[in-house]
Amino acid sequence: DADVTQTPRNRITKTGKRIMLECSQTKGHDRMYWYRQDPGLGLRLIYYSFDVKDINKGEISDGYSVSRQAQAKFSLSLESAIPNQTALYFCATSDPGSSGVEKLFFGSGTQLSVL
Amino acid sequence: DAKTTQPNSMESNEEEPVHLPCNHSTISGTDYIHWYRQLPSQGPEYVIHGLTSNVNNRMASLAIAEDRKSSTLILHRATLRDAAVYYCILRNSGGSNYKLTFGKGTLLTVNP
């Protein structure tokens, strides 16, 4: 089983609809992230959370919200989806550890299309 | 944040070495150099990291310039499964605000 699981893998929705993308992890990491990937633009950080009570905006948080329901679960919501939110969304986790080196572990992504 | 510059694309032949360059002229003394790769239809995966010295692991080698303003990811014998987008990223080891910024990376094509 994957360590970082995203659901759904694919979603097509209409403009104005509310959408929730879910992420769960079995790695026991405190830190979780949501990224968005558009063709030719690399990955951009939407939101991140360092623990259950911590939520931080990334570089492109407008139009999105998140919920950290538990250490293992981090959901991304689009309250009113718009076509330019069509993209590939990735959830990731990390553990700072003691060495100062922090690796990210990514899920397989959710392809969202907003019509 | 310190920036990295990578070529948009590179091409290699199977079983030949591949050297993927990255420039990071504004790197700070506490920035680690990380490399990730993204295979088709998958999320990025960690490849290797280093601070000052060259590093080797089962996936690749990382060569870091003496002034740390550039680095090179080395795949010793490219395979078709190495075709991916490779990202060079700087990560500061200190500080409470953490963001790992992914640029556009280098698209590596491996020819059979």
mmCIF file of C-alpha atoms in Angstrom, chain A residues 3-58:
data_model
loop_
_atom_site.group_PDB
_atom_site.id
_atom_site.type_symbol
_atom_site.label_atom_id
_atom_site.label_comp_id
_atom_site.label_asym_id
_atom_site.label_seq_id
_atom_site.Cartn_x
_atom_site.Cartn_y
_atom_site.Cartn_z
ATOM 1 C CA ASP A 3 2.482 5.594 2.138
ATOM 2 C CA VAL A 4 0.709 8.738 0.888
ATOM 3 C CA THR A 5 -2.717 8.132 -0.625
ATOM 4 C CA GLN A 6 -4.746 10.680 -2.513
ATOM 5 C CA THR A 7 -8.403 10.348 -3.415
ATOM 6 C CA PRO A 8 -9.844 10.625 -5.943
ATOM 7 C CA ARG A 9 -7.215 10.024 -8.643
ATOM 8 C CA ASN A 10 -9.300 11.869 -11.210
ATOM 9 C CA ARG A 11 -12.208 14.266 -10.887
ATOM 10 C CA ILE A 12 -14.237 16.240 -13.378
ATOM 11 C CA THR A 13 -16.510 18.920 -12.030
ATOM 12 C CA LYS A 14 -18.375 22.028 -13.113
ATOM 13 C CA THR A 15 -17.699 25.662 -12.397
ATOM 14 C CA GLY A 16 -19.111 26.730 -9.036
ATOM 15 C CA LYS A 17 -19.160 23.292 -7.458
ATOM 16 C CA ARG A 18 -17.504 22.538 -4.132
ATOM 17 C CA ILE A 19 -14.768 19.958 -4.347
ATOM 18 C CA MET A 20 -12.720 18.202 -1.682
ATOM 19 C CA LEU A 21 -9.488 16.364 -2.356
ATOM 20 C CA GLU A 22 -8.342 14.025 0.357
ATOM 21 C CA CYS A 23 -4.933 12.880 1.473
ATOM 22 C CA SER A 24 -4.005 10.287 4.037
ATOM 23 C CA GLN A 25 -0.599 9.008 5.102
ATOM 24 C CA THR A 26 0.784 6.072 7.015
ATOM 25 C CA LYS A 27 4.294 7.456 7.448
ATOM 26 C CA GLY A 28 3.574 9.014 10.838
ATOM 27 C CA HIS A 29 4.818 12.414 9.685
ATOM 28 C CA ASP A 30 3.635 15.616 11.298
ATOM 29 C CA ARG A 31 4.173 17.812 8.259
ATOM 30 C CA MET A 32 1.829 17.714 5.279
ATOM 31 C CA TYR A 33 1.562 19.810 2.128
ATOM 32 C CA TRP A 34 -0.644 20.462 -0.869
ATOM 33 C CA TYR A 35 0.960 21.362 -4.189
ATOM 34 C CA ARG A 36 -0.478 22.204 -7.547
ATOM 35 C CA GLN A 37 1.212 21.373 -10.853
ATOM 36 C CA ASP A 38 0.401 23.042 -14.154
ATOM 37 C CA PRO A 39 2.105 22.140 -17.417
ATOM 38 C CA GLY A 40 5.415 23.962 -17.731
ATOM 39 C CA LEU A 41 5.149 25.631 -14.324
ATOM 40 C CA GLY A 42 6.637 23.115 -11.920
ATOM 41 C CA LEU A 43 4.995 22.608 -8.531
ATOM 42 C CA ARG A 44 3.533 25.447 -6.504
ATOM 43 C CA LEU A 45 2.731 25.245 -2.809
ATOM 44 C CA ILE A 46 -0.902 25.879 -1.858
ATOM 45 C CA TYR A 47 -1.016 25.155 1.890
ATOM 46 C CA TYR A 48 1.097 23.373 4.451
ATOM 47 C CA SER A 49 0.630 22.116 7.982
ATOM 48 C CA PHE A 50 3.336 21.322 10.519
ATOM 49 C CA ASP A 51 0.975 19.601 12.936
ATOM 50 C CA VAL A 52 -2.736 19.139 13.581
ATOM 51 C CA LYS A 53 -3.181 22.649 15.000
ATOM 52 C CA ASP A 54 -1.015 24.401 12.442
ATOM 53 C CA ILE A 55 -2.158 25.647 9.006
ATOM 54 C CA ASN A 56 -0.115 27.934 6.773
ATOM 55 C CA LYS A 57 -0.749 29.531 3.404
ATOM 56 C CA GLY A 58 1.615 28.788 0.577
#
